[in-house]
Coordinates of C-alpha atoms in Angstrom, one line a residue:
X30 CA 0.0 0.0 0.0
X31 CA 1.5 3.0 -0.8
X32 CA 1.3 6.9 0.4
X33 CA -0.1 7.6 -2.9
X34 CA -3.1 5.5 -2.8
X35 CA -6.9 6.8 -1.8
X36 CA -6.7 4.1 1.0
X37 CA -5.2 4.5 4.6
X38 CA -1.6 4.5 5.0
X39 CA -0.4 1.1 6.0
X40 CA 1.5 0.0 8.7
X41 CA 5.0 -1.6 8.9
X42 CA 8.2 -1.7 11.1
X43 CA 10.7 0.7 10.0
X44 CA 12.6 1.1 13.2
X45 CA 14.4 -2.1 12.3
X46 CA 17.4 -1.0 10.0
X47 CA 18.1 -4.6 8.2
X48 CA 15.3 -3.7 5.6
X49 CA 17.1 -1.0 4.7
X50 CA 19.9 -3.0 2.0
X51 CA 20.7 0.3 -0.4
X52 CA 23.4 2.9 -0.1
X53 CA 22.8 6.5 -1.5
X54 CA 26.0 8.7 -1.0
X55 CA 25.1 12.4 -0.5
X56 CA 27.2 13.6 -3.2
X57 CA 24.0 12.0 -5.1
X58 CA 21.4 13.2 -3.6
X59 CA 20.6 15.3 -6.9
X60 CA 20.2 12.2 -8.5
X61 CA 17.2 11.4 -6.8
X62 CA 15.4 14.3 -7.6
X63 CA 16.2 14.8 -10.9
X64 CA 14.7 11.3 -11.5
X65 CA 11.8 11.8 -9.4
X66 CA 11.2 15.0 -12.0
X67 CA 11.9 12.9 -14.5
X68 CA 9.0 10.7 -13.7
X69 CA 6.9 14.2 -14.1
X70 CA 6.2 15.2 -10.6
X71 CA 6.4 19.0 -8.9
X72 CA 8.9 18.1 -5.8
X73 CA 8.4 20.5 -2.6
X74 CA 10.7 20.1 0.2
X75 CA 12.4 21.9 2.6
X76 CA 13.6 25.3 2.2
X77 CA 15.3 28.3 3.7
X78 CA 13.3 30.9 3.0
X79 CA 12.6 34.2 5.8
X80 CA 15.2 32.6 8.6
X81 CA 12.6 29.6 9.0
X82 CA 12.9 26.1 7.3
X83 CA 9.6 25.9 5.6
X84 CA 8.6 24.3 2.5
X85 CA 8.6 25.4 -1.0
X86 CA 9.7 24.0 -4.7
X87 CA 12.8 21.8 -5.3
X88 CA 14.9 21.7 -8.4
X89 CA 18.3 20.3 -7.1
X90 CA 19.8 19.5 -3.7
X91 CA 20.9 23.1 -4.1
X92 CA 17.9 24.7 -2.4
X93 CA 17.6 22.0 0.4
X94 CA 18.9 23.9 3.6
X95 CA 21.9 21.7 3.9
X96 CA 24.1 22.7 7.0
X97 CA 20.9 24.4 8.6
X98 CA 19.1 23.3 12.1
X99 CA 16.4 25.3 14.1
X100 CA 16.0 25.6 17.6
X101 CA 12.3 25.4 19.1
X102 CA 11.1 25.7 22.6
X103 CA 7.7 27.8 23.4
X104 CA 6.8 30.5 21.3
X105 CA 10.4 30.4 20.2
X106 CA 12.1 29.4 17.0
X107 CA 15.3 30.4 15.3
X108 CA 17.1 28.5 12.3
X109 CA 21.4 28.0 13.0
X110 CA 24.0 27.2 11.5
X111 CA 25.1 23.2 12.1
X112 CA 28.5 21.8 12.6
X113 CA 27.9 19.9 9.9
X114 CA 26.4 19.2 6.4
X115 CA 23.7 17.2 7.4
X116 CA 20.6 17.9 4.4
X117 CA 17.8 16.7 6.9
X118 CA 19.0 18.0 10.3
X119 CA 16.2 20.0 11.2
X120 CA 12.8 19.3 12.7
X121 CA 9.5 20.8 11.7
X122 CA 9.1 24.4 10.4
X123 CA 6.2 26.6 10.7
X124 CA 4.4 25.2 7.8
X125 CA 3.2 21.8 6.5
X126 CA 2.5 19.4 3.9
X127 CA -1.1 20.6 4.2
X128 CA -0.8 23.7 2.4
X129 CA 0.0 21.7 -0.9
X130 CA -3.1 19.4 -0.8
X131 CA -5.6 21.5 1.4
X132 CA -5.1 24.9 0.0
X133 CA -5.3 27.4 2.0
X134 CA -7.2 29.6 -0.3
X135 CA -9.2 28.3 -3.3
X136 CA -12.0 29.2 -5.9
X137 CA -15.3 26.8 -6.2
X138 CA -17.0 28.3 -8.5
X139 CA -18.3 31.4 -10.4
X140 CA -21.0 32.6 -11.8
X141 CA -22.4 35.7 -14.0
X142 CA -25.9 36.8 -14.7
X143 CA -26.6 37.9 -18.4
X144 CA -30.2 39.3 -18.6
X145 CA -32.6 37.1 -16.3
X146 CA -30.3 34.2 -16.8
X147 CA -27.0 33.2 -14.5
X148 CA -24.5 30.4 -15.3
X149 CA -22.9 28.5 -12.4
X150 CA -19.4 27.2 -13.7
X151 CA -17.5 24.9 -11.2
X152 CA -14.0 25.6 -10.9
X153 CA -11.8 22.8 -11.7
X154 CA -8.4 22.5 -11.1
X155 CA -6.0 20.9 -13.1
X156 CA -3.7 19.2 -10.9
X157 CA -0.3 18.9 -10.7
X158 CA 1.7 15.6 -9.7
X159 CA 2.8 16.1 -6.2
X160 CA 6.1 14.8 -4.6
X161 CA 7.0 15.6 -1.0
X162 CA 10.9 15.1 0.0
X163 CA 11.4 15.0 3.4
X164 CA 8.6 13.9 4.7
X165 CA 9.0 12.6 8.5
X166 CA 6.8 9.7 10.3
X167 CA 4.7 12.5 12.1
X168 CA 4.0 14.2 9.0
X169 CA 3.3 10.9 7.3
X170 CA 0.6 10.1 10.5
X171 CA -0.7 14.0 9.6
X172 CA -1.7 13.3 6.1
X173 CA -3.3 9.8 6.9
X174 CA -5.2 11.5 9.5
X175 CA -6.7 14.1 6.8
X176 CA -7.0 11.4 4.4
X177 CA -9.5 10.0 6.9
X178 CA -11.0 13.4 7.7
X179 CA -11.2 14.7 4.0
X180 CA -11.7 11.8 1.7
X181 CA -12.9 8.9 3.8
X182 CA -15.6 10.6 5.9
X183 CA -19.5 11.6 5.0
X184 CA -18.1 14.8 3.5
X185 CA -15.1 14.5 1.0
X186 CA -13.2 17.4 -0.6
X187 CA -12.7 16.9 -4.0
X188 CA -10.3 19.5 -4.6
X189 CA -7.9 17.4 -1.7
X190 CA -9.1 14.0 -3.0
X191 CA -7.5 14.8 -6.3
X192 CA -4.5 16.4 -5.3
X193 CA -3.6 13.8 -2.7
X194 CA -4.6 11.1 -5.5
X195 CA -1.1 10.2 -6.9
X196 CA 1.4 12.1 -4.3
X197 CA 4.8 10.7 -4.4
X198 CA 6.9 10.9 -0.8
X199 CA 10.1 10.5 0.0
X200 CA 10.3 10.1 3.8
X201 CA 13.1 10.9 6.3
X202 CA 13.4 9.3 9.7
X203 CA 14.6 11.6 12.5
X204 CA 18.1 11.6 14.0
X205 CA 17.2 14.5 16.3
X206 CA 14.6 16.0 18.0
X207 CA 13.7 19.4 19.0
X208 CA 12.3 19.9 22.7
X209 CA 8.8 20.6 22.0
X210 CA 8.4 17.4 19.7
X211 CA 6.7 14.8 21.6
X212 CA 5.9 12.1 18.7
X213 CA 6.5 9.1 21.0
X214 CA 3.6 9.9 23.2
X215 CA 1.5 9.9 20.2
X216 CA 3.3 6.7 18.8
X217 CA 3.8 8.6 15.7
X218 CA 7.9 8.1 15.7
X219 CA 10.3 9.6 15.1
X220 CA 10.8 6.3 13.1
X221 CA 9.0 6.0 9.4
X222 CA 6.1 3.8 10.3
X223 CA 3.8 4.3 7.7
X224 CA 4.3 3.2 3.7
X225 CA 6.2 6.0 1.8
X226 CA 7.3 5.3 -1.6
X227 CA 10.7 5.8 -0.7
X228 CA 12.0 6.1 3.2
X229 CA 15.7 7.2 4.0
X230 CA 18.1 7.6 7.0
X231 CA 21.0 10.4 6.9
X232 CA 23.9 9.4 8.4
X233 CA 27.1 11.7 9.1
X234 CA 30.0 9.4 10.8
X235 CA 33.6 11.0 10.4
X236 CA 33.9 12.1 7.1
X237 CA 31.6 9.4 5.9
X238 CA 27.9 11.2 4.7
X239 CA 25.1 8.9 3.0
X240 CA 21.7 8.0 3.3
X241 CA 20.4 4.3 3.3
X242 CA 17.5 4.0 1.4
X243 CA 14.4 2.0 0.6
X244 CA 11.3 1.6 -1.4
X245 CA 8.0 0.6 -0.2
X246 CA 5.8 0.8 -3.4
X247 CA 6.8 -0.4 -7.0
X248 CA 7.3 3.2 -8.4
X249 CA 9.8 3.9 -5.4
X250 CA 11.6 0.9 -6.7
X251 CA 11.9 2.1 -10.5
X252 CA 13.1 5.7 -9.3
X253 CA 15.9 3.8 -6.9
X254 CA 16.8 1.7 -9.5
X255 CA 18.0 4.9 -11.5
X256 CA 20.2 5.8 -8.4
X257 CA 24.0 4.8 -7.9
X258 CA 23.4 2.8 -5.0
X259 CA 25.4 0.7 -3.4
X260 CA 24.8 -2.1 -1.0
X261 CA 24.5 -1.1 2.8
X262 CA 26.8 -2.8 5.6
X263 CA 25.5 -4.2 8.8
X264 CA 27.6 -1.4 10.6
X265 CA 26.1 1.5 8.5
X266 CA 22.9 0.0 9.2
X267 CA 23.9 0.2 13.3
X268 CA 25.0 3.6 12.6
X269 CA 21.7 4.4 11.3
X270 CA 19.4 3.0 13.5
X271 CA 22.2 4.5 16.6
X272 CA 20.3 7.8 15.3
X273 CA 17.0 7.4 15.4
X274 CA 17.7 5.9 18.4
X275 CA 19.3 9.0 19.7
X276 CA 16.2 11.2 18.8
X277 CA 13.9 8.6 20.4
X278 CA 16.1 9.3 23.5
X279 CA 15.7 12.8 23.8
X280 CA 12.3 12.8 23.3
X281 CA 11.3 10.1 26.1
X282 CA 13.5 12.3 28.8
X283 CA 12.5 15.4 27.4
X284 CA 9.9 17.9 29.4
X285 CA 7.2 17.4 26.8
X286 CA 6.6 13.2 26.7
X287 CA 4.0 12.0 28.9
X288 CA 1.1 9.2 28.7
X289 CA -1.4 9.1 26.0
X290 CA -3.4 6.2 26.5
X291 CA -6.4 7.4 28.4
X292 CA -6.4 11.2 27.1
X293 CA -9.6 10.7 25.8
X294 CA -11.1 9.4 29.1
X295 CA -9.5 12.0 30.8
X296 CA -10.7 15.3 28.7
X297 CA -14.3 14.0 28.7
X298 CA -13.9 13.1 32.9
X299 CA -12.5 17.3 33.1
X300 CA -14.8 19.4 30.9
X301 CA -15.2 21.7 33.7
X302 CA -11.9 21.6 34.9
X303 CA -10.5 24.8 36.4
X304 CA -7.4 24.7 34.0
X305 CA -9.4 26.3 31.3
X306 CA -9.9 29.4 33.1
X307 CA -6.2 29.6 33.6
X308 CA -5.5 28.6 30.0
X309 CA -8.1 31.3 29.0
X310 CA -6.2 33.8 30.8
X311 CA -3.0 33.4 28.2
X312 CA -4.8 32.4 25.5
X313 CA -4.9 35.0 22.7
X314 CA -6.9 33.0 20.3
X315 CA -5.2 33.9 17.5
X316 CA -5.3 30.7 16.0
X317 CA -1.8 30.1 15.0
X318 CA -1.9 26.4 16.7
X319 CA -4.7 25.8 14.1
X320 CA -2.6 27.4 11.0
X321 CA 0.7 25.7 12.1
X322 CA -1.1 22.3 12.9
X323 CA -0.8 19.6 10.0
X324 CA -4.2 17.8 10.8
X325 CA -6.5 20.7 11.7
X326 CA -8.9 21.1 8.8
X327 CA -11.3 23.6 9.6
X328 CA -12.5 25.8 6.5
X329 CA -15.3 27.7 5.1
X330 CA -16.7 29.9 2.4
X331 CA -16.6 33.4 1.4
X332 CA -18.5 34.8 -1.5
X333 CA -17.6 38.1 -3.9
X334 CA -19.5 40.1 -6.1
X335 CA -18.0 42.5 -8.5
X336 CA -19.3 46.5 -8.6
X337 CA -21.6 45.4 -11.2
X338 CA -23.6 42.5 -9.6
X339 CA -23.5 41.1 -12.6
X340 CA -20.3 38.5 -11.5
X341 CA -20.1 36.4 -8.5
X342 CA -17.2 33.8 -7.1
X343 CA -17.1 31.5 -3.8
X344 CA -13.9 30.8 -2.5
X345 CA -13.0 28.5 0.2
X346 CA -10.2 29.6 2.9
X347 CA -9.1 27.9 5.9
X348 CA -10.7 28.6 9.1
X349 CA -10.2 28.3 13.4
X350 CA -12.1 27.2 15.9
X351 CA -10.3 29.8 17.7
X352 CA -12.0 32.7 15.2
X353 CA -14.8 34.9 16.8
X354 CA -17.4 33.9 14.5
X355 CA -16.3 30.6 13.3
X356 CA -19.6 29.1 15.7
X357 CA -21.7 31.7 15.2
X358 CA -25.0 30.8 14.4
X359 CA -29.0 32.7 14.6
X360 CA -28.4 33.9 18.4
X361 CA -25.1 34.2 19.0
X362 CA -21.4 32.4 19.0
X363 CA -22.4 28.8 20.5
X364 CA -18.5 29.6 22.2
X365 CA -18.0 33.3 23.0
X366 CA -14.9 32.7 25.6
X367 CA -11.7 31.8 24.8
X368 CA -12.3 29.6 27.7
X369 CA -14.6 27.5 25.2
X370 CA -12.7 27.6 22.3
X371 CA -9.8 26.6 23.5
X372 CA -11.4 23.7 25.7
X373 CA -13.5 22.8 21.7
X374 CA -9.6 22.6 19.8
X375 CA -7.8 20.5 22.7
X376 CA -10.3 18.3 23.4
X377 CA -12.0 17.5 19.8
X378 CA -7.6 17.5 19.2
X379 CA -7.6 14.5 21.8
X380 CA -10.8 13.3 22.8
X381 CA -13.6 13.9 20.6
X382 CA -11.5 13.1 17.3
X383 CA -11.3 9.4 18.1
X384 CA -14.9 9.1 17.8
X385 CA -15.5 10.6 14.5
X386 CA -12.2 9.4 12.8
X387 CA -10.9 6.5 15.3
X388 CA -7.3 8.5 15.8
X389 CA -6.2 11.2 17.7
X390 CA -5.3 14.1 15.8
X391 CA -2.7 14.8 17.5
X392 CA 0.9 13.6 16.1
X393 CA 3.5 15.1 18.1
X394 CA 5.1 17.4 16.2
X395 CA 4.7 20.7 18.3
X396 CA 4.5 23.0 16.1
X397 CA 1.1 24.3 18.1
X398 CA 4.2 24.8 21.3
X399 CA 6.6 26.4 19.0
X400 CA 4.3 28.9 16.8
X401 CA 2.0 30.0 20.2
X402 CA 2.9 33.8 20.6
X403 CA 2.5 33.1 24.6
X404 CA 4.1 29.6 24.5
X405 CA 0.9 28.1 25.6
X406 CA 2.2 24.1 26.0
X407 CA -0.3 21.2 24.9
X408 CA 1.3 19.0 27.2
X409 CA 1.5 20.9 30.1
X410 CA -2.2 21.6 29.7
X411 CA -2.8 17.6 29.6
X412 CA 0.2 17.5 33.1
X413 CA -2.1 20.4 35.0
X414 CA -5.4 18.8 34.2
X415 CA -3.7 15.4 35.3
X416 CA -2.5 17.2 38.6
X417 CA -5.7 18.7 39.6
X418 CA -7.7 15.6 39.0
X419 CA -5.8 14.1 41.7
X420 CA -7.6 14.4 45.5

């Protein structure tokens, strides 16, 4: 089963290394994208554009921001130089893969009115072939999750449907970790454990840099078998998994890992705990979490008119349940507070999500810690509701 397909993302076990039986030097890194654009496909990866690493087009290795890292805690984030020349040492930026197959901003349709008559004219796209390099195992959990949200559920997007349809990704598992991820609560990583056409490993060791690599889908295998690979060693394959082994590490004694399995239990036991008024207090509701999350999926309609009256369009835009009038309805806002709206994102975010799409959507990557102007923490919100539950 592969990323590409309109099905969910399979399983499998990528934390074991011995799958892993190809060598990819970085000198040839360019290799594999020219041959995945070859094959026809737009490739977006990581870029450094505005002193964040955020995503954008990708003609050559050239424009991936080798040697670059960022640093991430709480309403803070700065990109740095490395030590190194490491391609994929770097964590999540402020955007994601959700911007290229949920647009952010879109046209539906237009219409125009000649005499007593108007003409409705859907808007279709014509969509491009999507590959995503650099993709890592919580942004992999991410897109399955909208895949269940935007495709699989009572109400599909087209528009995503068709753009997700035949998406090529090249995944990367994580060597490091920044101190707001928290993936391995979620049991979304840092290891690649969903399909992914192709999944890779960097490895720096002395002046040794490569990547092992492998394919999980039959079109992964034809683009490796344009590569100059070589095959891996059971001590580069130790080195590699020594990695994500390391990032695994820092995440389960870092401030921000804590136990998942009865969230949902506990959210619905504490909907009128006394940390949301605290919370409510900080909270700006500004809706950044929402923007920077990769699963939220909130949207809605806005509709134009030119002078005239004669020429109308509706566009769809992404929306927050953070947003003033996002709820309103006849009446009034059904939540008014900032005390409600926050309370409505964390707990449909961890609660309420597994009964309409039987996941969390939740996966760990903290970008919701990192991008919150008041460093407003997901995980200590779940620690203080925890804490005061106790007698």
């Amino acid at each position: 089963m592969r990323v590409g397909s309109m099905a969910n993302l399979g399983q499998i076990d990528s934390a074991n290394m011995d799958s892993y039986e190809h060598l990819l030097q970085a000198a040839d890194l360019d290799d594999l994208i020219q041959a995945i654009l070859e094959h026809g496909y737009e490739v977006y990866g990581p870029t450094l554009v505005d002193k964040a690493i955020t995503y954008g087009k990708i003609l050559s290795s050239a424009d991936l921001p080798q040697g670059w890292t960022d640093e991430q805690e709480g309403g803070h984030y700065r990109v740095k130089r490395r030590m190194d020349n490491a391609y994929f040492g770097y964590v999540v930026g402020p955007h994601s893969w959700k911007k290229y197959l949920q647009l952010p901003h879109r046209p539906i349709w237009k219409s125009s009115r000649q005499e007593q008559e108007v003409q409705i004219i859907e808007i279709k796209e014509d969509v491009p072939k999507l590959a995503f390099l650099g993709v890592r195992s919580c942004e992999l959990h991410a897109i399955a999750i909208q895949d269940r949200v935007l495709i699989e559920s009572d109400y599909p997007n087209s528009n995503y449907r068709d753009r997700r349809k035949g998406l090529f990704t090249v995944a990367v598992n994580c060597t490091t970790a920044a101190p707001t991820c928290f993936c391995t609560a979620m049991q979304t990583g840092p290891a690649v454990t969903l399909t992914s056409d192709l999944t890779m490993t960097e490895v720096l060791e002395g002046k040794r840099h490569f990547f092992l690599i492998e394919s999980g889908t039959e079109l992964g295998a034809q683009i490796l078998a344009q590569l100059p690979l070589k095959p891996s060693t059971v001590e580069e394959k130790q080195q590699a998994q020594k990695g994500i082994e390391s990032a695994e590490t820092q995440m389960r004694q870092g401030p921000r890992h804590f136990d998942s399995s009865d969230l949902k239990e506990l959210l619905y036991r504490n909907f009128e705990s006394p940390s949301w008024d605290k919370v409510a207090e900080r909270c700006l509701s500004c809706a950044n979490c929402t923007m920077a999350c990769p699963t939220c999926f909130c949207s809605t309609v806005e509709d134009t008119t030119d002078l005239s009256g004669e020429n109308a369009e509706r566009w769809e835009r992404w929306d927050s349940c953070f947003t003033s009038d996002f709820s309103h309805i006849t009446g009034g806002s059904v939540r008014a507070d900032t005390r409600s709206r926050y309370r409505q994102w964390m707990t449909h975010k961890l609660a309420t999500w597994h009964d309409q799409f039987d996941s969390s959507g939740c996966v760990g990557c903290g970008r919701c810690i990192t991008w919150c102007p008041v460093g407003i923490d997901l995980t200590e919100e779940v620690r203080t509701i925890r804490n005061l539950e106790q007698p």
